[in-house]
Amino acid sequence: MDRNALLAGGAVGVVLVAAVTAVLVPGVLADPTDEGPVRPGPVDVADVSITAGPATGETVTLGIETRIDHRRNPTHNVSVLVRAIDAESGLLTTTERVDVGTLTRDGEATATANLTVPREGGYDIEVLLFREAERVDQTEKSIRGVSAIKPPYLRSTTSFTDSEALPPVSFSIAEAGDDRTTLDLTATLENTGDDPAEDLSVTFVLRQAESNIVASRTTVDAGTIRAGRTESVDATATVPNDYNYYIDVVLLRDGVVIDSARGAANLDPTRTINVNETTEDVELRVDDFEDDGREATEEPDYEATRTESAAPGFGVVVALVALLATAFVARRWRR
């Protein structure tokens, strides 16, 4: 047989066997366009923002929004773990994991976690980005002064003024008696909101500076304060003379304290106080502050004493010594 014919027949046979095998066993031949397993696209944390959510008297909910940057190939099983760590103690307060899923488009995606923490102090917020079970990026942000986030019942646009020209609390002498003085008290409020403020009351408390004894307490209705207006609230108080007092004013709405301020009344001419001054020890008469409906009076205290009297001279002992000395001299003289 011709050699060329044999080679041609063998080649045809190989092609037929390959064709039959490809038909009977799919996938036995590699796809020339197949580049193997697809690598997931890169992801990282682009930015983190923190917002204040609902608050109660004890807790506040922080909204942690994480922006994730994704590029190129699809990335599966992306998740974000958010942790709140107490800034003072370093203890972990709470955590939350957010499943983002699969990212297919180039650009940014967002993941929001809500962390409820005690409404006090500050926190370090850690954000950890995961792809599958692998941590691929992380960042940290801090928040301080969480106690300033107030629940709805503590929020108010009305507060005491804060200026030297218009202090939050002031007083004048209405009547000065021998033992007690009547003061006219004035608290100044301002409404910085867009709506009128209603259901407000002001409590005036006068405390003796050194002892903190409450000498007078009175509450008056503040009425309605229009938007953008400043109004004053007046009251009177009668206190014992010759003492210095702190005047505490407390603004309440429906029984809830929403603001407070302090002033000073110096009725002791020998010493003065101010709201930022430390106290000192002074003589205190507690009966001056008795609330028995009558003025306190003082009566002198008499202490029983015994007086011994003696006649002028040297006394019995001296006389006896003199007598013995005289007898001794007389005896020597006789000798």
Short mmCIF file of C-alpha atoms in Angstrom, two decimals:
data_model
loop_
_atom_site.label_atom_id
_atom_site.label_comp_id
_atom_site.label_asym_id
_atom_site.label_seq_id
_atom_site.Cartn_x
_atom_site.Cartn_y
_atom_site.Cartn_z
CA MET A 1 0.00 0.00 0.00
CA ASP A 2 1.19 3.48 -0.73
CA ARG A 3 2.87 5.10 2.29
CA ASN A 4 1.13 8.40 1.74
CA ALA A 5 -2.23 6.70 1.63
CA LEU A 6 -1.52 5.06 4.98
CA LEU A 7 -0.58 8.39 6.59
CA ALA A 8 -3.70 10.04 5.25
CA GLY A 9 -5.89 7.23 6.48
CA GLY A 10 -4.31 7.42 9.94
CA ALA A 11 -4.89 11.15 10.17
CA VAL A 12 -8.49 10.72 9.14
CA GLY A 13 -8.92 8.04 11.78
CA VAL A 14 -7.49 10.29 14.53
CA VAL A 15 -9.83 13.07 13.54
CA LEU A 16 -12.83 10.75 13.58
CA VAL A 17 -11.90 9.35 17.01
CA ALA A 18 -11.47 12.88 18.40
CA ALA A 19 -14.78 13.96 16.96
CA VAL A 20 -16.61 10.94 18.38
CA THR A 21 -14.97 11.45 21.79
CA ALA A 22 -15.92 15.13 21.87
CA VAL A 23 -19.53 14.23 21.12
CA LEU A 24 -19.76 11.38 23.60
CA VAL A 25 -17.75 13.05 26.43
CA PRO A 26 -18.65 16.77 26.70
CA GLY A 27 -15.95 19.02 28.10
CA VAL A 28 -13.10 16.76 27.21
CA LEU A 29 -11.74 19.50 25.00
CA ALA A 30 -10.78 22.80 26.66
CA ASP A 31 -12.54 26.01 25.62
CA PRO A 32 -9.89 28.27 24.14
CA THR A 33 -11.67 31.31 25.60
CA ASP A 34 -11.70 29.91 29.15
CA GLU A 35 -9.18 31.85 31.35
CA GLY A 36 -9.71 29.76 34.48
CA PRO A 37 -11.34 30.91 37.80
CA VAL A 38 -12.38 34.61 37.85
CA ARG A 39 -10.62 36.67 40.54
CA PRO A 40 -13.02 38.79 42.64
CA GLY A 41 -12.79 42.53 42.17
CA PRO A 42 -11.11 44.69 44.85
CA VAL A 43 -13.27 46.32 47.56
CA ASP A 44 -12.33 48.82 50.29
CA VAL A 45 -13.90 51.30 52.71
CA ALA A 46 -14.31 54.66 51.01
CA ASP A 47 -15.90 56.63 53.86
CA VAL A 48 -17.81 56.32 57.15
CA SER A 49 -20.41 58.77 58.48
CA ILE A 50 -22.21 58.78 61.85
CA THR A 51 -25.66 60.19 62.55
CA ALA A 52 -27.70 60.45 65.75
CA GLY A 53 -30.89 58.44 65.75
CA PRO A 54 -33.64 57.94 68.34
CA ALA A 55 -32.64 58.73 71.94
CA THR A 56 -34.12 57.93 75.33
CA GLY A 57 -33.10 58.99 78.79
CA GLU A 58 -30.58 56.13 78.95
CA THR A 59 -29.60 55.20 75.37
CA VAL A 60 -29.08 56.63 71.89
CA THR A 61 -29.03 54.86 68.53
CA LEU A 62 -26.14 55.77 66.22
CA GLY A 63 -26.54 55.30 62.48
CA ILE A 64 -23.19 54.16 60.97
CA GLU A 65 -23.19 54.48 57.15
CA THR A 66 -20.23 52.79 55.40
CA ARG A 67 -19.50 53.55 51.74
CA ILE A 68 -17.78 50.64 49.97
CA ASP A 69 -15.75 51.18 46.79
CA HIS A 70 -15.86 48.28 44.27
CA ARG A 71 -14.04 47.82 40.94
CA ARG A 72 -13.76 45.31 38.07
CA ASN A 73 -14.93 41.70 38.55
CA PRO A 74 -17.97 40.73 40.66
CA THR A 75 -17.23 40.23 44.35
CA HIS A 76 -19.32 37.78 46.34
CA ASN A 77 -20.22 37.55 50.04
CA VAL A 78 -19.27 41.09 51.04
CA SER A 79 -20.13 42.09 54.65
CA VAL A 80 -19.41 44.88 57.13
CA LEU A 81 -18.84 44.45 60.88
CA VAL A 82 -19.33 47.59 63.00
CA ARG A 83 -18.16 47.79 66.64
CA ALA A 84 -18.65 50.49 69.28
CA ILE A 85 -15.88 50.64 71.92
CA ASP A 86 -16.15 52.79 75.05
CA ALA A 87 -13.56 55.56 74.67
CA GLU A 88 -12.80 55.73 78.39
CA SER A 89 -12.68 52.08 79.43
CA GLY A 90 -11.78 50.52 76.07
CA LEU A 91 -14.49 47.89 76.55
CA LEU A 92 -16.58 46.64 73.64
CA THR A 93 -20.10 48.03 73.99
CA THR A 94 -21.99 46.56 71.04
CA THR A 95 -21.52 45.16 67.51
CA GLU A 96 -23.59 44.65 64.36
CA ARG A 97 -22.85 42.83 61.09
CA VAL A 98 -24.43 43.93 57.80
CA ASP A 99 -24.50 41.57 54.80
CA VAL A 100 -23.92 43.48 51.56
CA GLY A 101 -24.05 40.44 49.26
CA THR A 102 -22.52 40.48 45.76
CA LEU A 103 -21.10 43.62 44.19
CA THR A 104 -21.10 43.60 40.40
CA ARG A 105 -20.90 47.23 39.30
CA ASP A 106 -17.96 49.59 39.50
CA GLY A 107 -18.56 52.41 41.99
CA GLU A 108 -19.77 52.72 45.57
CA ALA A 109 -22.27 50.77 47.62
CA THR A 110 -23.57 51.63 51.10
CA ALA A 111 -24.14 49.57 54.22
CA THR A 112 -25.91 51.04 57.27
CA ALA A 113 -25.66 49.66 60.81
CA ASN A 114 -27.64 50.92 63.82
CA LEU A 115 -25.81 50.70 67.15
CA THR A 116 -27.65 51.42 70.41
CA VAL A 117 -25.26 52.62 73.12
CA PRO A 118 -25.62 54.24 76.58
CA ARG A 119 -26.21 57.99 76.33
CA GLU A 120 -23.00 59.02 78.06
CA GLY A 121 -19.32 59.57 77.37
CA GLY A 122 -17.85 58.82 73.94
CA TYR A 123 -17.14 55.89 71.63
CA ASP A 124 -14.60 54.72 69.06
CA ILE A 125 -16.44 53.23 66.06
CA GLU A 126 -14.54 50.49 64.22
CA VAL A 127 -15.68 49.42 60.72
CA LEU A 128 -14.29 46.13 59.31
CA LEU A 129 -14.92 45.10 55.68
CA PHE A 130 -14.99 41.38 54.79
CA ARG A 131 -14.91 39.47 51.48
CA GLU A 132 -15.94 35.88 52.10
CA ALA A 133 -14.34 35.26 55.54
CA GLU A 134 -11.32 37.47 54.82
CA ARG A 135 -10.90 40.93 56.29
CA VAL A 136 -9.84 43.19 53.41
CA ASP A 137 -10.06 46.69 54.92
CA GLN A 138 -10.95 48.58 58.10
CA THR A 139 -11.23 52.12 59.45
CA GLU A 140 -12.12 53.91 62.68
CA LYS A 141 -13.99 57.04 63.70
CA SER A 142 -14.62 58.61 67.12
CA ILE A 143 -17.63 60.33 68.63
CA ARG A 144 -17.65 62.31 71.88
CA GLY A 145 -20.28 64.03 74.04
CA VAL A 146 -23.03 61.50 73.42
CA SER A 147 -24.93 62.84 76.45
CA ALA A 148 -25.65 66.01 74.44
CA ILE A 149 -28.01 63.96 72.23
CA LYS A 150 -31.29 64.59 74.03
CA PRO A 151 -34.51 62.59 73.89
CA PRO A 152 -37.58 64.44 72.58
CA TYR A 153 -38.92 65.32 76.03
CA LEU A 154 -35.68 67.17 76.85
CA ARG A 155 -35.44 69.14 73.61
CA SER A 156 -36.48 72.74 73.81
CA THR A 157 -35.76 76.00 72.01
CA THR A 158 -36.25 77.94 75.24
CA SER A 159 -33.47 78.48 77.78
CA PHE A 160 -32.10 81.02 80.24
CA THR A 161 -30.14 83.90 78.75
CA ASP A 162 -26.37 83.91 79.07
CA SER A 163 -24.85 87.39 78.97
CA GLU A 164 -23.50 89.97 81.38
CA ALA A 165 -25.93 92.60 80.15
CA LEU A 166 -28.91 90.27 80.58
CA PRO A 167 -28.00 87.62 83.18
CA PRO A 168 -30.15 84.52 83.61
CA VAL A 169 -31.09 85.47 87.19
CA SER A 170 -30.93 88.75 89.10
CA PHE A 171 -32.34 90.19 92.33
CA SER A 172 -33.10 93.43 94.15
CA ILE A 173 -33.90 94.29 97.77
CA ALA A 174 -37.63 94.67 98.25
CA GLU A 175 -37.67 95.04 102.05
CA ALA A 176 -34.95 94.88 104.67
CA GLY A 177 -35.90 94.02 108.23
CA ASP A 178 -33.91 93.53 111.41
CA ASP A 179 -33.60 89.77 110.95
CA ARG A 180 -34.86 89.01 107.45
CA THR A 181 -34.70 90.47 103.94
CA THR A 182 -37.26 90.14 101.15
CA LEU A 183 -35.78 89.82 97.65
CA ASP A 184 -37.40 90.46 94.29
CA LEU A 185 -36.10 87.74 91.95
CA THR A 186 -36.05 87.84 88.13
CA ALA A 187 -35.21 85.04 85.69
CA THR A 188 -34.74 85.88 82.00
CA LEU A 189 -35.73 83.38 79.27
CA GLU A 190 -35.27 83.42 75.50
CA ASN A 191 -37.03 81.39 72.81
CA THR A 192 -34.75 80.84 69.81
CA GLY A 193 -37.20 78.59 67.96
CA ASP A 194 -39.81 79.23 65.31
CA ASP A 195 -42.83 78.33 67.45
CA PRO A 196 -44.18 79.68 70.76
CA ALA A 197 -43.03 77.88 73.91
CA GLU A 198 -45.81 76.88 76.30
CA ASP A 199 -46.35 74.96 79.55
CA LEU A 200 -43.19 76.38 81.11
CA SER A 201 -42.50 77.08 84.76
CA VAL A 202 -39.49 78.39 86.70
CA THR A 203 -38.42 77.26 90.16
CA PHE A 204 -36.30 79.62 92.30
CA VAL A 205 -34.18 77.98 95.00
CA LEU A 206 -32.06 80.02 97.43
CA ARG A 207 -29.31 78.06 99.22
CA GLN A 208 -27.08 79.38 101.97
CA ALA A 209 -23.68 79.37 100.31
CA GLU A 210 -21.54 77.66 102.94
CA SER A 211 -24.01 75.08 104.27
CA ASN A 212 -26.21 74.49 101.18
CA ILE A 213 -29.31 74.86 103.39
CA VAL A 214 -32.39 75.77 101.34
CA ALA A 215 -33.62 79.09 102.69
CA SER A 216 -36.44 79.59 100.17
CA ARG A 217 -38.09 77.76 97.28
CA THR A 218 -40.84 78.99 95.00
CA THR A 219 -42.24 78.00 91.57
CA VAL A 220 -43.99 80.40 89.18
CA ASP A 221 -45.69 79.95 85.81
CA ALA A 222 -43.63 81.27 82.88
CA GLY A 223 -46.65 81.61 80.59
CA THR A 224 -46.10 81.57 76.81
CA ILE A 225 -42.91 82.86 75.22
CA ARG A 226 -43.30 83.81 71.58
CA ALA A 227 -40.83 82.73 68.93
CA GLY A 228 -37.65 84.79 68.95
CA ARG A 229 -38.65 86.69 72.09
CA THR A 230 -37.01 87.25 75.47
CA GLU A 231 -39.23 87.34 78.55
CA SER A 232 -38.69 87.67 82.31
CA VAL A 233 -40.27 85.73 85.16
CA ASP A 234 -40.56 87.33 88.62
CA ALA A 235 -40.82 85.94 92.15
CA THR A 236 -40.11 87.00 95.74
CA ALA A 237 -38.23 85.29 98.57
CA THR A 238 -37.62 86.15 102.22
CA VAL A 239 -34.34 84.95 103.78
CA PRO A 240 -32.34 85.58 106.97
CA ASN A 241 -29.96 88.54 106.97
CA ASP A 242 -26.15 88.44 107.09
CA TYR A 243 -25.72 85.37 104.87
CA ASN A 244 -24.73 84.82 101.26
CA TYR A 245 -26.93 82.78 98.94
CA TYR A 246 -26.76 80.94 95.65
CA ILE A 247 -29.86 81.56 93.56
CA ASP A 248 -30.60 78.47 91.45
CA VAL A 249 -33.25 78.79 88.75
CA VAL A 250 -34.67 75.70 87.05
CA LEU A 251 -36.74 75.75 83.85
CA LEU A 252 -39.34 72.98 83.63
CA ARG A 253 -41.81 71.82 81.00
CA ASP A 254 -44.44 69.38 82.15
CA GLY A 255 -42.31 68.45 85.15
CA VAL A 256 -39.13 67.83 83.08
CA VAL A 257 -36.02 69.94 83.69
CA ILE A 258 -34.87 71.44 80.37
CA ASP A 259 -32.42 74.12 81.59
CA SER A 260 -30.88 75.59 84.75
CA ALA A 261 -28.71 78.54 85.79
CA ARG A 262 -27.19 80.02 88.94
CA GLY A 263 -26.66 83.47 90.42
CA ALA A 264 -25.44 84.80 93.77
CA ALA A 265 -26.90 87.14 96.42
CA ASN A 266 -24.40 88.63 98.89
CA LEU A 267 -26.20 89.73 102.04
CA ASP A 268 -23.17 89.32 104.31
CA PRO A 269 -21.19 92.59 104.21
CA THR A 270 -17.99 90.92 105.45
CA ARG A 271 -17.55 88.44 102.55
CA THR A 272 -18.80 87.91 99.01
CA ILE A 273 -19.35 84.90 96.76
CA ASN A 274 -19.83 84.30 93.06
CA VAL A 275 -21.07 81.28 91.13
CA ASN A 276 -17.55 79.99 90.41
CA GLU A 277 -16.04 80.57 93.86
CA THR A 278 -15.20 77.92 96.44
CA THR A 279 -16.88 78.17 99.82
CA GLU A 280 -15.32 78.82 103.21
CA ASP A 281 -16.26 78.02 106.80
CA VAL A 282 -18.34 80.64 108.59
CA GLU A 283 -20.41 80.75 111.74
CA LEU A 284 -23.86 79.38 111.00
CA ARG A 285 -26.97 79.73 113.12
CA VAL A 286 -29.32 76.96 112.06
CA ASP A 287 -32.28 78.43 113.85
CA ASP A 288 -32.20 81.35 111.41
CA PHE A 289 -33.45 78.94 108.76
CA GLU A 290 -36.23 77.29 110.77
CA ASP A 291 -39.49 77.52 108.90
CA ASP A 292 -41.83 77.85 111.88
CA GLY A 293 -43.71 80.96 110.86
CA ARG A 294 -41.94 83.28 113.26
CA GLU A 295 -38.69 85.13 113.21
CA ALA A 296 -35.79 83.51 114.98
CA THR A 297 -34.50 85.25 118.09
CA GLU A 298 -31.30 84.87 120.01
CA GLU A 299 -30.96 84.82 123.75
CA PRO A 300 -27.60 85.05 125.47
CA ASP A 301 -26.25 81.87 126.98
CA TYR A 302 -25.30 82.14 130.67
CA GLU A 303 -22.70 79.76 132.08
CA ALA A 304 -22.78 79.05 135.82
CA THR A 305 -19.41 79.94 137.39
CA ARG A 306 -18.01 79.83 140.95
CA THR A 307 -15.93 82.68 142.31
CA GLU A 308 -13.50 82.14 145.17
CA SER A 309 -12.41 85.12 147.25
CA ALA A 310 -9.48 85.47 149.66
CA ALA A 311 -8.24 88.18 151.97
CA PRO A 312 -5.20 90.13 150.85
CA GLY A 313 -1.86 88.74 152.08
CA PHE A 314 0.45 85.79 151.48
CA GLY A 315 -1.97 83.05 152.43
CA VAL A 316 -1.82 80.25 155.06
CA VAL A 317 1.24 78.45 153.68
CA VAL A 318 3.34 81.59 153.56
CA ALA A 319 2.35 82.53 157.15
CA LEU A 320 3.34 79.08 158.46
CA VAL A 321 6.75 79.28 156.78
CA ALA A 322 7.31 82.72 158.29
CA LEU A 323 6.40 81.43 161.80
CA LEU A 324 8.90 78.55 161.57
CA ALA A 325 11.63 80.88 160.34
CA THR A 326 11.02 83.25 163.29
CA ALA A 327 11.25 80.41 165.81
CA PHE A 328 14.54 79.21 164.28
CA VAL A 329 16.08 82.70 164.45
CA ALA A 330 14.99 83.18 168.09
CA ARG A 331 16.58 79.87 169.09
CA ARG A 332 19.94 80.84 167.53
CA TRP A 333 19.75 84.23 169.24
CA ARG A 334 19.40 82.64 172.66
CA ARG A 335 22.53 80.60 172.11
#
